[in-house]
Coordinates of C-alpha atoms and ligand atoms in Angstrom, one line a residue:
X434 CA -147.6 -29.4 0.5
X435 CA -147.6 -27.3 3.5
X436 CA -148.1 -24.1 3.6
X437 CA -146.6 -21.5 5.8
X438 CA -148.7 -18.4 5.4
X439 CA -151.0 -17.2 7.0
X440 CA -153.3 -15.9 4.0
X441 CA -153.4 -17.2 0.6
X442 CA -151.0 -15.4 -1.9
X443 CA -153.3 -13.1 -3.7
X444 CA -154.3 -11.4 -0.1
X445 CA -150.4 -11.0 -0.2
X446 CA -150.0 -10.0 -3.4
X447 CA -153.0 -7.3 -3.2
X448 CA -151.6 -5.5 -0.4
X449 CA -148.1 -5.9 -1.6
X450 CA -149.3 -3.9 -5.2
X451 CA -151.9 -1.4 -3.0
X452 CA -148.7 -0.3 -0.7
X453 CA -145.8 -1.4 -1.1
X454 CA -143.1 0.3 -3.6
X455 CA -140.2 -2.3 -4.5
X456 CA -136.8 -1.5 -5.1
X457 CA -135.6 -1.9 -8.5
X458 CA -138.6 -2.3 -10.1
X459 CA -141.4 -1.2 -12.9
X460 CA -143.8 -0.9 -10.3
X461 CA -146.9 -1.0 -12.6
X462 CA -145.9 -3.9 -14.2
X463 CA -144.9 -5.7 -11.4
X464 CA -148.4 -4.8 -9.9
X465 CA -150.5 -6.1 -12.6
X466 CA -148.1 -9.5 -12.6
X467 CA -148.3 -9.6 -8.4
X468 CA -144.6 -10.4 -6.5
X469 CA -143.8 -13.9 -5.7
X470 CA -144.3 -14.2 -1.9
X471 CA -141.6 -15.9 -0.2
X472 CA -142.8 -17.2 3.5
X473 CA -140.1 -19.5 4.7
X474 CA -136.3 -20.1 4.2
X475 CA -134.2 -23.1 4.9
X476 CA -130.6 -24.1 4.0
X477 CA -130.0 -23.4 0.4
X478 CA -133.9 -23.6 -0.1
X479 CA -136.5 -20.8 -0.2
X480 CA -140.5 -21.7 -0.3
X481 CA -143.0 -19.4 -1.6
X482 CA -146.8 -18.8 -0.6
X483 CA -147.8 -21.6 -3.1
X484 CA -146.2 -24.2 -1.4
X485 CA -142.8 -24.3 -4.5
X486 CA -139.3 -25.1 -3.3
X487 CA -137.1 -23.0 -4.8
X488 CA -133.0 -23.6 -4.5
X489 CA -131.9 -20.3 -4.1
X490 CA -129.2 -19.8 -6.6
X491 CA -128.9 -16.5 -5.1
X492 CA -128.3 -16.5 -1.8
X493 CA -131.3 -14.1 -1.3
X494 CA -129.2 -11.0 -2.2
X495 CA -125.8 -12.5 -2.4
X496 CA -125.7 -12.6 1.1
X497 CA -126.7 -15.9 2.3
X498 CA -123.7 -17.2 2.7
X499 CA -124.1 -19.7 5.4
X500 CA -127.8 -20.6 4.1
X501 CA -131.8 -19.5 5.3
X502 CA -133.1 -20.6 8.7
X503 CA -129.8 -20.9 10.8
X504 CA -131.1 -21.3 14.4
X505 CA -127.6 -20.2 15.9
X506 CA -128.4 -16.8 14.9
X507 CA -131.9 -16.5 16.0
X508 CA -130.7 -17.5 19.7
X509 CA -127.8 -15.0 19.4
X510 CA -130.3 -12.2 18.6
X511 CA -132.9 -13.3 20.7
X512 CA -129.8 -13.2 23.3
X513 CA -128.8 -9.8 22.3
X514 CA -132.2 -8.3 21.8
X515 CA -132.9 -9.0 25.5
X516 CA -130.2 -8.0 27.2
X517 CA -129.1 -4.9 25.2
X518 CA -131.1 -4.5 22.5
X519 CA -129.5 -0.7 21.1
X520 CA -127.4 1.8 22.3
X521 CA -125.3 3.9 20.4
X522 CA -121.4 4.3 20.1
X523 CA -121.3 8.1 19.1
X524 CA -120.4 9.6 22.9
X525 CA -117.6 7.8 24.7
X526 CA -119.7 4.9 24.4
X527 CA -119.0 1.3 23.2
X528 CA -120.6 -2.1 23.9
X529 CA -119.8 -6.1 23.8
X530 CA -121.3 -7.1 20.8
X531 CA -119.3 -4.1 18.9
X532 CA -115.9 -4.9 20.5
X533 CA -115.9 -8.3 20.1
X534 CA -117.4 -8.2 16.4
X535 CA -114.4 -5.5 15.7
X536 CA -111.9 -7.8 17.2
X537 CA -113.1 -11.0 15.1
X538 CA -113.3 -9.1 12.2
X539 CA -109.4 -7.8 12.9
X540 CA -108.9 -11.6 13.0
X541 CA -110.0 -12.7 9.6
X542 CA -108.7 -9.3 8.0
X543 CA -105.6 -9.6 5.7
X544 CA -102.3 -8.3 7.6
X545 CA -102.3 -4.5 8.9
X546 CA -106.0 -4.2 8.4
X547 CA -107.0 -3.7 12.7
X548 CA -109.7 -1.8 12.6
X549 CA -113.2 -1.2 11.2
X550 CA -115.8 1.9 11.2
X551 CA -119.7 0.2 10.9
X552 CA -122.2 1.0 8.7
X553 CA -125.7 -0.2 8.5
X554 CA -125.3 -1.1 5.0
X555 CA -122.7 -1.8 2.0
X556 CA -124.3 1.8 0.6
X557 CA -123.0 3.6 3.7
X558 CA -120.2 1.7 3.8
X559 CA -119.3 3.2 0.3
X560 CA -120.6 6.5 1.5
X561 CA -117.8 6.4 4.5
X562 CA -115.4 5.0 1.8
X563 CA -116.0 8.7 0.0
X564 CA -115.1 10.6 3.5
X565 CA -112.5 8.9 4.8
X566 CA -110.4 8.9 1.6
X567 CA -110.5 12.9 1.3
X568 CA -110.5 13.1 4.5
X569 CA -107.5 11.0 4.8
X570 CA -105.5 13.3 1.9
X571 CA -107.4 16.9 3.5
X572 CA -105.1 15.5 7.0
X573 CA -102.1 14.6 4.9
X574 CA -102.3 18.4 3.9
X575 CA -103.4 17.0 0.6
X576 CA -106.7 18.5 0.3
X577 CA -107.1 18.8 -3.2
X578 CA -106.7 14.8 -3.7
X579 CA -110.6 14.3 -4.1
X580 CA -111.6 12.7 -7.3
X581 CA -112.4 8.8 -6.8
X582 CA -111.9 6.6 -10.1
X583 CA -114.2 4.0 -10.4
X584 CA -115.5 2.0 -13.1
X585 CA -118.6 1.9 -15.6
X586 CA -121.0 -1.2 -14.8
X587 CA -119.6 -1.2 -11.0
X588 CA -122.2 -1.4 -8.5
X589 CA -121.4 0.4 -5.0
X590 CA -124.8 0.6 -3.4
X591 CA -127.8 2.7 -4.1
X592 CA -127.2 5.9 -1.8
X593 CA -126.1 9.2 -3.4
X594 CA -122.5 8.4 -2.9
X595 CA -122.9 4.5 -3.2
X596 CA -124.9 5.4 -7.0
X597 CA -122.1 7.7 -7.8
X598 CA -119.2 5.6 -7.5
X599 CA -121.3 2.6 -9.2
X600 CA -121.3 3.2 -12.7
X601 CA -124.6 2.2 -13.4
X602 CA -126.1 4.2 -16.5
X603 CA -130.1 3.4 -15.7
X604 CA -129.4 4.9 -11.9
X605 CA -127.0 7.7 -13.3
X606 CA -130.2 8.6 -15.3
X607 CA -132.2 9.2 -12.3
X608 CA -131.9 12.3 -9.5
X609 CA -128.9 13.9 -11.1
X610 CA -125.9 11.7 -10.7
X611 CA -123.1 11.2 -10.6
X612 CA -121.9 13.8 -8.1
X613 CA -118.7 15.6 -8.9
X614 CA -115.5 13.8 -8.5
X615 CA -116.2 10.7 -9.4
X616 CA -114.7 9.9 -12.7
X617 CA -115.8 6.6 -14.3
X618 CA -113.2 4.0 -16.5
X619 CA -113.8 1.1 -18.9
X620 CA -114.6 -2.4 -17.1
X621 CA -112.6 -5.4 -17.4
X622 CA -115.3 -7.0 -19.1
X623 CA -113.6 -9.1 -22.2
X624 CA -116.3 -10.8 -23.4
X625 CA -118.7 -7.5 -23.9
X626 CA -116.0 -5.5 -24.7
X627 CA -113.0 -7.3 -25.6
X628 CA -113.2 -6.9 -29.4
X629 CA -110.7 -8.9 -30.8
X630 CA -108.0 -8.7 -28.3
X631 CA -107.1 -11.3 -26.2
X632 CA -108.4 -11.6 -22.6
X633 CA -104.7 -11.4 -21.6
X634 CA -104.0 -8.4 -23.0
X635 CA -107.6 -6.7 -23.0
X636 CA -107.3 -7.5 -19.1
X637 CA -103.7 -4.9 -19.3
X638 CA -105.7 -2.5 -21.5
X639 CA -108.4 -1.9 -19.3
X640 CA -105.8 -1.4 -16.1
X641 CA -103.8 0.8 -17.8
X642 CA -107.0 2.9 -18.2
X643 CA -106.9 3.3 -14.7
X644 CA -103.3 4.9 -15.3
X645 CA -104.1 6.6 -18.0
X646 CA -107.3 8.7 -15.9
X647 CA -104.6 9.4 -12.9
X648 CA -102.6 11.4 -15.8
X649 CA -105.2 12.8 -17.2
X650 CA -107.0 14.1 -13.9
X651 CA -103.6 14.9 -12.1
X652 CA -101.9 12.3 -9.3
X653 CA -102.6 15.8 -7.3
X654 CA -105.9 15.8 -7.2
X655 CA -107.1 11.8 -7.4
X656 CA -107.9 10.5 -4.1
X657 CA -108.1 6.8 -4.7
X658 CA -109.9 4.2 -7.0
X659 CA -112.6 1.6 -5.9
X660 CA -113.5 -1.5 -7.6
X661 CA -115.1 -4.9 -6.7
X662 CA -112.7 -7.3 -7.0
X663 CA -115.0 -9.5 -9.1
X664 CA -117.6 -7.2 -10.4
X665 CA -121.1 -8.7 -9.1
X666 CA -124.8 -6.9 -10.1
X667 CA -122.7 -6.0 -13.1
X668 CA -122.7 -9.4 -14.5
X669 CA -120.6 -11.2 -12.5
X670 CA -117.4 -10.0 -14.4
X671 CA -114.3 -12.0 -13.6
X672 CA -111.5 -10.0 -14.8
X673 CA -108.7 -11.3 -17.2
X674 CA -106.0 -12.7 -14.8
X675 CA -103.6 -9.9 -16.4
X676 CA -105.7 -7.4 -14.6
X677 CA -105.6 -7.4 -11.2
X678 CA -102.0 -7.5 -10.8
X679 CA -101.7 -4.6 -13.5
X680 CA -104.2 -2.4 -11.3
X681 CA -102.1 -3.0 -8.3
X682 CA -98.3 -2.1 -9.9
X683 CA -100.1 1.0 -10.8
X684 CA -101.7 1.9 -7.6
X685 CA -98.3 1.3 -6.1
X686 CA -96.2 3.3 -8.2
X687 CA -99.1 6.1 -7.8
X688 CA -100.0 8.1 -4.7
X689 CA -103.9 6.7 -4.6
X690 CA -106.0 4.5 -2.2
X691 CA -106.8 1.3 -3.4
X692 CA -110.0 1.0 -2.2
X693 CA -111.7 -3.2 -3.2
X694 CA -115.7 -3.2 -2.8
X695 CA -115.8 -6.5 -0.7
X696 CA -119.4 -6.4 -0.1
X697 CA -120.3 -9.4 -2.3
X698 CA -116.7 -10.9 -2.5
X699 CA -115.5 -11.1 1.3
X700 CA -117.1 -13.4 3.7
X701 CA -115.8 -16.5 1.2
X702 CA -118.0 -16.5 -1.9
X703 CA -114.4 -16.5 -4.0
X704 CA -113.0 -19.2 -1.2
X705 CA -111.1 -17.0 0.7
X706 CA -112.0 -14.4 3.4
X707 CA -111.9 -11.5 0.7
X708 CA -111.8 -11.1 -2.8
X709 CA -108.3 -8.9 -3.0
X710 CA -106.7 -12.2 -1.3
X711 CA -107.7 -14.6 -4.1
X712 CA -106.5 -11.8 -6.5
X713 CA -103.0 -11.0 -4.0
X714 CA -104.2 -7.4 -4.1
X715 CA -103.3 -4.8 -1.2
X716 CA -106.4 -2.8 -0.5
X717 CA -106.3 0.4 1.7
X718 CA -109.9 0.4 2.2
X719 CA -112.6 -2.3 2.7
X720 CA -116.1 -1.7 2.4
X721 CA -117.9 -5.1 3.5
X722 CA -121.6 -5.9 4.3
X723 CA -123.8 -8.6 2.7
X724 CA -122.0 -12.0 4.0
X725 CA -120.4 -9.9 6.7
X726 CA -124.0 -11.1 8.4
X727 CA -125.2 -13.3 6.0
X728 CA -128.0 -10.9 5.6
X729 CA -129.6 -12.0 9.1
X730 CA -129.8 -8.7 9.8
X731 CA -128.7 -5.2 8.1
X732 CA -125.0 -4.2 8.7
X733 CA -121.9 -3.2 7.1
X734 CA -118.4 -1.3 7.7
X735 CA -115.5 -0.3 6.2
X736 CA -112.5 -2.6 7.1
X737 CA -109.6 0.4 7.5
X738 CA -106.0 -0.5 7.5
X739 CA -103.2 0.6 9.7
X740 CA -101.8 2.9 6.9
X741 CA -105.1 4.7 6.6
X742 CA -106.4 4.3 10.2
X743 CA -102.8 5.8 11.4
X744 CA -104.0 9.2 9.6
X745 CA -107.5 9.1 11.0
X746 CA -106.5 9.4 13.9
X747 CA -104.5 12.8 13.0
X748 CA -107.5 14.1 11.6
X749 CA -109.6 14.8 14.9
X750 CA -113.2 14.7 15.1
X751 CA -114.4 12.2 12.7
X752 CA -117.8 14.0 11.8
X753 CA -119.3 11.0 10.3
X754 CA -121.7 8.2 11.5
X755 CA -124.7 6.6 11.6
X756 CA -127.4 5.9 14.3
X757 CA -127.2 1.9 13.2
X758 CA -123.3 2.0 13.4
X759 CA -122.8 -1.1 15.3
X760 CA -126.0 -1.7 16.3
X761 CA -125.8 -4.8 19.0
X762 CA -127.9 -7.0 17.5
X763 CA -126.8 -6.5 14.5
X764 CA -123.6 -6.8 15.8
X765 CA -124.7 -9.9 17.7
X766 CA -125.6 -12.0 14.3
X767 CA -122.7 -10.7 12.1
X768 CA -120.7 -12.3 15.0
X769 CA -122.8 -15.6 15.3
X770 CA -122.4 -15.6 11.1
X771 CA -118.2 -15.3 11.2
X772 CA -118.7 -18.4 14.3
X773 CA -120.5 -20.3 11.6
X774 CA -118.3 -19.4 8.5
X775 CA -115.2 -20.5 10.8
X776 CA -116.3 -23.7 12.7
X777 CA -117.6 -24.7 9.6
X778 CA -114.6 -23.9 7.5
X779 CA -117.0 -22.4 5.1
X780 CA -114.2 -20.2 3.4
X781 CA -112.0 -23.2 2.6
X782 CA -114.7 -25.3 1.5
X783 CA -115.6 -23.1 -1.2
X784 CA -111.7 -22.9 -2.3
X785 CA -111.4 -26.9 -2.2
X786 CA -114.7 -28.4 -2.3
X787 CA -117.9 -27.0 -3.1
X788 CA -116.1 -24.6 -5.3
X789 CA -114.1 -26.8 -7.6
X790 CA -117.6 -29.2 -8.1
X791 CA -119.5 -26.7 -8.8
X792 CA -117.6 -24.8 -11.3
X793 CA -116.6 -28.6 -13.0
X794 CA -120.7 -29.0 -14.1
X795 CA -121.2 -25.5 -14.2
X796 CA -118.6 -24.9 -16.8
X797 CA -120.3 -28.1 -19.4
X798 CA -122.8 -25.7 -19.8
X799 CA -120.9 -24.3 -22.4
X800 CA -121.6 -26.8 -24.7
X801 CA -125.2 -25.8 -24.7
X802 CA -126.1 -24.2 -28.1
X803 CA -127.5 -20.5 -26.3
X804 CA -124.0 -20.3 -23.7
X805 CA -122.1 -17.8 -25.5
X806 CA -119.3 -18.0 -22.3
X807 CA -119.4 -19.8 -18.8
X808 CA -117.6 -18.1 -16.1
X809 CA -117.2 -19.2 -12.6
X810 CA -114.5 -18.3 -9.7
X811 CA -115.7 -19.6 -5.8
X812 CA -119.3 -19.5 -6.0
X813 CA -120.3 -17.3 -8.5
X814 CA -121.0 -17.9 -12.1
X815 CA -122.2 -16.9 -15.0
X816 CA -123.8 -17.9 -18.9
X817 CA -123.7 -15.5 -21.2
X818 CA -126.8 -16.2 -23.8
X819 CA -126.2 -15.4 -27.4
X820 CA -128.4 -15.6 -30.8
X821 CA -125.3 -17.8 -32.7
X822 CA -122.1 -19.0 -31.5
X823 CA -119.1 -18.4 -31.3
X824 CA -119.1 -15.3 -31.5
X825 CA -119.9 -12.9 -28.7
X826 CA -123.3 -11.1 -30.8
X827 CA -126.0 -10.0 -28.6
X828 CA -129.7 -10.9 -28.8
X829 CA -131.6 -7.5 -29.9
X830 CA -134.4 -6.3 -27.0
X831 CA -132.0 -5.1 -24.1
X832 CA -132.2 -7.9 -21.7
X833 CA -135.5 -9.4 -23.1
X834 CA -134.1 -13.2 -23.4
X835 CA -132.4 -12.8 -20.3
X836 CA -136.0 -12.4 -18.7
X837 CA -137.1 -15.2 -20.1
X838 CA -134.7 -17.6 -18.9
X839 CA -134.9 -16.5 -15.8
X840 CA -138.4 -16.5 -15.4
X841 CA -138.2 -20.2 -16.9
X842 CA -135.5 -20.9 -14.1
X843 CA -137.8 -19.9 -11.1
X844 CA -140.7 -22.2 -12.6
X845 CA -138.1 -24.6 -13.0
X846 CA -137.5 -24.4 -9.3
X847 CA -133.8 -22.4 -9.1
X848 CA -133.2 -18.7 -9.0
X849 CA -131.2 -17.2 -11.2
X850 CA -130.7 -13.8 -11.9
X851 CA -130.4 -12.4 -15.3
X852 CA -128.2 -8.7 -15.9
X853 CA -129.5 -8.1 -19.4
X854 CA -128.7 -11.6 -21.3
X855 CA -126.0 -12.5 -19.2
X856 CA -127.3 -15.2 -16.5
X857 CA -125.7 -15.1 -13.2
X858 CA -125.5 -17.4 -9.5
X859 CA -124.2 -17.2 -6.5
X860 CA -125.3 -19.6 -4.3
X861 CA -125.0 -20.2 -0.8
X862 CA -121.6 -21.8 0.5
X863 CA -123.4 -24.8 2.4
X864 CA -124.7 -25.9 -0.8
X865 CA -124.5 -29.8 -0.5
X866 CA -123.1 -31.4 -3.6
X867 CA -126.6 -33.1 -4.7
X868 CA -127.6 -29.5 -4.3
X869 CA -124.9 -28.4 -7.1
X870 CA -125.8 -31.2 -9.3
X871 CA -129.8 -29.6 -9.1
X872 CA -128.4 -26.2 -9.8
X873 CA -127.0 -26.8 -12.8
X874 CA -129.3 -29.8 -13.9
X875 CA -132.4 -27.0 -13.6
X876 CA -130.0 -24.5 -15.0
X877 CA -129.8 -26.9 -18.6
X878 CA -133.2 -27.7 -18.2
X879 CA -133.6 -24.2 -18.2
X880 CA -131.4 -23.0 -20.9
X881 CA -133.4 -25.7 -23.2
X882 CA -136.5 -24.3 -22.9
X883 CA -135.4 -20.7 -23.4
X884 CA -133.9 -22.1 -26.5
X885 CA -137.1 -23.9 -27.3
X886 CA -138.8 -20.6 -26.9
X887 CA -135.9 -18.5 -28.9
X888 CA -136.4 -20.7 -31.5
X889 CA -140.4 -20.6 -32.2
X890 CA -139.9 -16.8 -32.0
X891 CA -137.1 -16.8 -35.0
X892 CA -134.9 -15.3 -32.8
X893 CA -131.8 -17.9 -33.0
X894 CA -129.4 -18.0 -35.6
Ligands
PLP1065 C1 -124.9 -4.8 -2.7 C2 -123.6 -4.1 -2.9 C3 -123.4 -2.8 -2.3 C4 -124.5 -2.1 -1.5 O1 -124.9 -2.7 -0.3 P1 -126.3 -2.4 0.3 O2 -126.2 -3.2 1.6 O3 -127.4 -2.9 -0.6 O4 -126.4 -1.0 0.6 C5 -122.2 -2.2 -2.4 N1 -121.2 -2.8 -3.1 C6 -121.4 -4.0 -3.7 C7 -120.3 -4.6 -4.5 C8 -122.6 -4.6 -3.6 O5 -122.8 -5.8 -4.3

């Protein structure tokens, strides 16, 4: 085994616990268990400070999309980094690595989307989404067209707007959100909260929610709704197939922005460029970021089309921005990722290759005696553990089993994230076949020994 660090892990982990605060996290009890330290990334493989080899089922953050250790875009930032390594694009102002990442992204854009405001982050770009929206009805004359419907369990990003919009209870709970104007609806989440409809016609119900909080709020004063178009931290929820098209008869027939969260679902993780395309949704709005870079380095943006840009450009000053907005080297790897994603067809290989073999072994997982439901669209997935089956019971403990599979899974060598009892992947889109077929042989391998554990502890059944 080689190692790659420098110092052994508890040196790591010491400092780590003395100094560093981690996001997300109980830090006292991730202080007295220590952080696993990863040192070194390669393809669809991380490697921690103990010498494991770990297949990230993650792509790090869901961002990875064209895998760890691409040298292409350490010589484009290296490139960058030399020649201009920041300048702003506030006053009169602009630079090549921002044009030309603009233009590429007008390229891959659905139709009459030509333009794109940067962000550092798929938080910011949700915090933009929130001013541009009223600001687009205050310059229609519209100004009292402010509140933004979004949806319980939605993640948007961890900034004051980002949290707002998300309708995560544990983050509501904390600092005093959400702010005004946001007004949360029910999730197309059939099996948590389908009851005994069908997913066809649970999928309409929870649309029609959406029409049903325009009436109640006033068509006057609701700015726009935003959703992910397959919900991601939230469980990977992959609506009904009645939904989507439901949401966008209404937003039609309605005066609102459709705004779609494309932060995890755009850059090909559902095998095409972005998620409203595999749905045939019309956004207004795109808020991108994540695969938009493949997390080389931090950047987002909002992707604005002609409808909304058109009005933007009525409005004036702008007075909105960040320091990072197009940063060049930023810029610089986001555009070295799209070269990758495009030379290497990336977006249709997940729609006609990796895609389809993945989700064919994935899905046998539901014969497995603790799957409760498999889902999987593009390149994420989930299992969804329960006590008994079939029936869609939960385990008692809040997310406790959940846990313990996925701690099992990253001993087992895979990462896997678990969102309460609900297990969750999405890998990066170079995974190799052979790569699959150790995904979801270390996935079973996984689920057994949960099981195994589930079932000394009287918790089955
Ligand atoms: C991760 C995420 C965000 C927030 O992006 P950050 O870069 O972490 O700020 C927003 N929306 C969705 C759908 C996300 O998954």
């Amino acid at each position: 085994m080689t190692l790659h660090n420098k110092y052994p892990t508890a040196h790591y982990r010491a400092l780590d616990a003395a100094h560093h605060i981690h996001p997300f996290s109980d830090t006292r009890s991730l202080n007295a268990q220590g952080a696993r330290v990863i040192v070194r990334g390669e393809g669809s493989f991380i490697y921690d400070s103990d010498g494991n080899k770990i297949l990230d089922g993650m792509a790090g953050l869901w961002c990875c999309n064209i895998g760890h250790g691409r040298h292409e875009i350490a010589e484009a930032v290296n490139k960058q980094m030399l020649e201009l390594e920041y300048y702003n694009t506030f006053f009169k102002t602009t630079h090549p690595p921002a044009v030309e990442l603009a233009a590429a992204l007008a390229e891959v854009s659905p139709e009459g989307f030509n333009r794109v405001f940067f962000t550092g982050s798929g938080s910011e770009a949700n915090d933009t989404i929130l001013r541009m929206a009223r600001t687009y009805w205050a310059t229609l004359g519209k100004p009292d067209k402010k509140v933004i419907i979004a949806r319980k369990n939605a993640y948007h990003g961890s900034t004051v707007a980002g949290a707002s919009l998300g309708g995560m209870k544990p983050m509501h709970e904390q600092g005093g959100l959400p702010i005004p104007g946001v007004h949360h609806i029910a999730q197309p989440y059939w099996f948590g909260e389908g009851g005994d409809m069908s997913p066809a016609d649970f999928g309409l119900w929870a649309a029609r929610e959406l029409e049903k909080a325009i009436d109640e709020i006033g068509e006057d004063k609701v700015a726009a709704f935003i959703a992910e178009p397959i919900q991601g931290a939230g469980g990977v929820i992959i609506p009904p197939e009645t939904y989507w098209p439901e949401i966008s008869r209404i937003c039609k027939s309605r005066e609102i922005l459709l705004i779609t969260d494309e932060v995890i679902c755009g850059f090909g993780r559902l095998g095409s460029w972005f998620g409203c395309q595999h749905f045939g949704v019309e956004p207004d709005l795109m808020p991108i970021a994540k695969g938009l870079s493949s997390g080389y380095l931090p950047i987002g943006g909002v992707l604005v089309s002609d409808k909304v840009a058109h009005v933007i450009e009525e409005t004036g000053d702008f007075n909105h921005g960040f320091t990072y907005s197009a940063h060049p080297v930023c810029a610089a790897a986001a555009l070295a990722n799209l070269k990758i994603i495009k030379e290497e067809k990336l977006v249709e290989r997940v729609r006609d290759d990796i895609g389809p073999y993945l989700k064919a072994r994935w899905m046998q997982l539901a014969d497995h005696p603790l799957i409760g439901e498999v889902r999987m669209t593009g390149l994420v997935g989930a299992l969804e553990l329960v006590p008994a089956k079939p029936s869609h019971r939960r385990f008692e403990g809040d997310g406790k089993v959940g846990m313990m599979c996925r701690d099992h899974s990253f001993k087992n060598g895979l990462v896997m994230r678990a969102v309460g009892d609900t297990m969750i992947i999405s890998p990066p889109l170079v995974l190799s076949h052979e790569e699959a077929d150790l995904l979801v042989a270390t996935a079973a391998k996984t689920l057994d020994m949960t099981l195994a554990d589930l079932k000394a502890e009287g918790l089955m059944g």
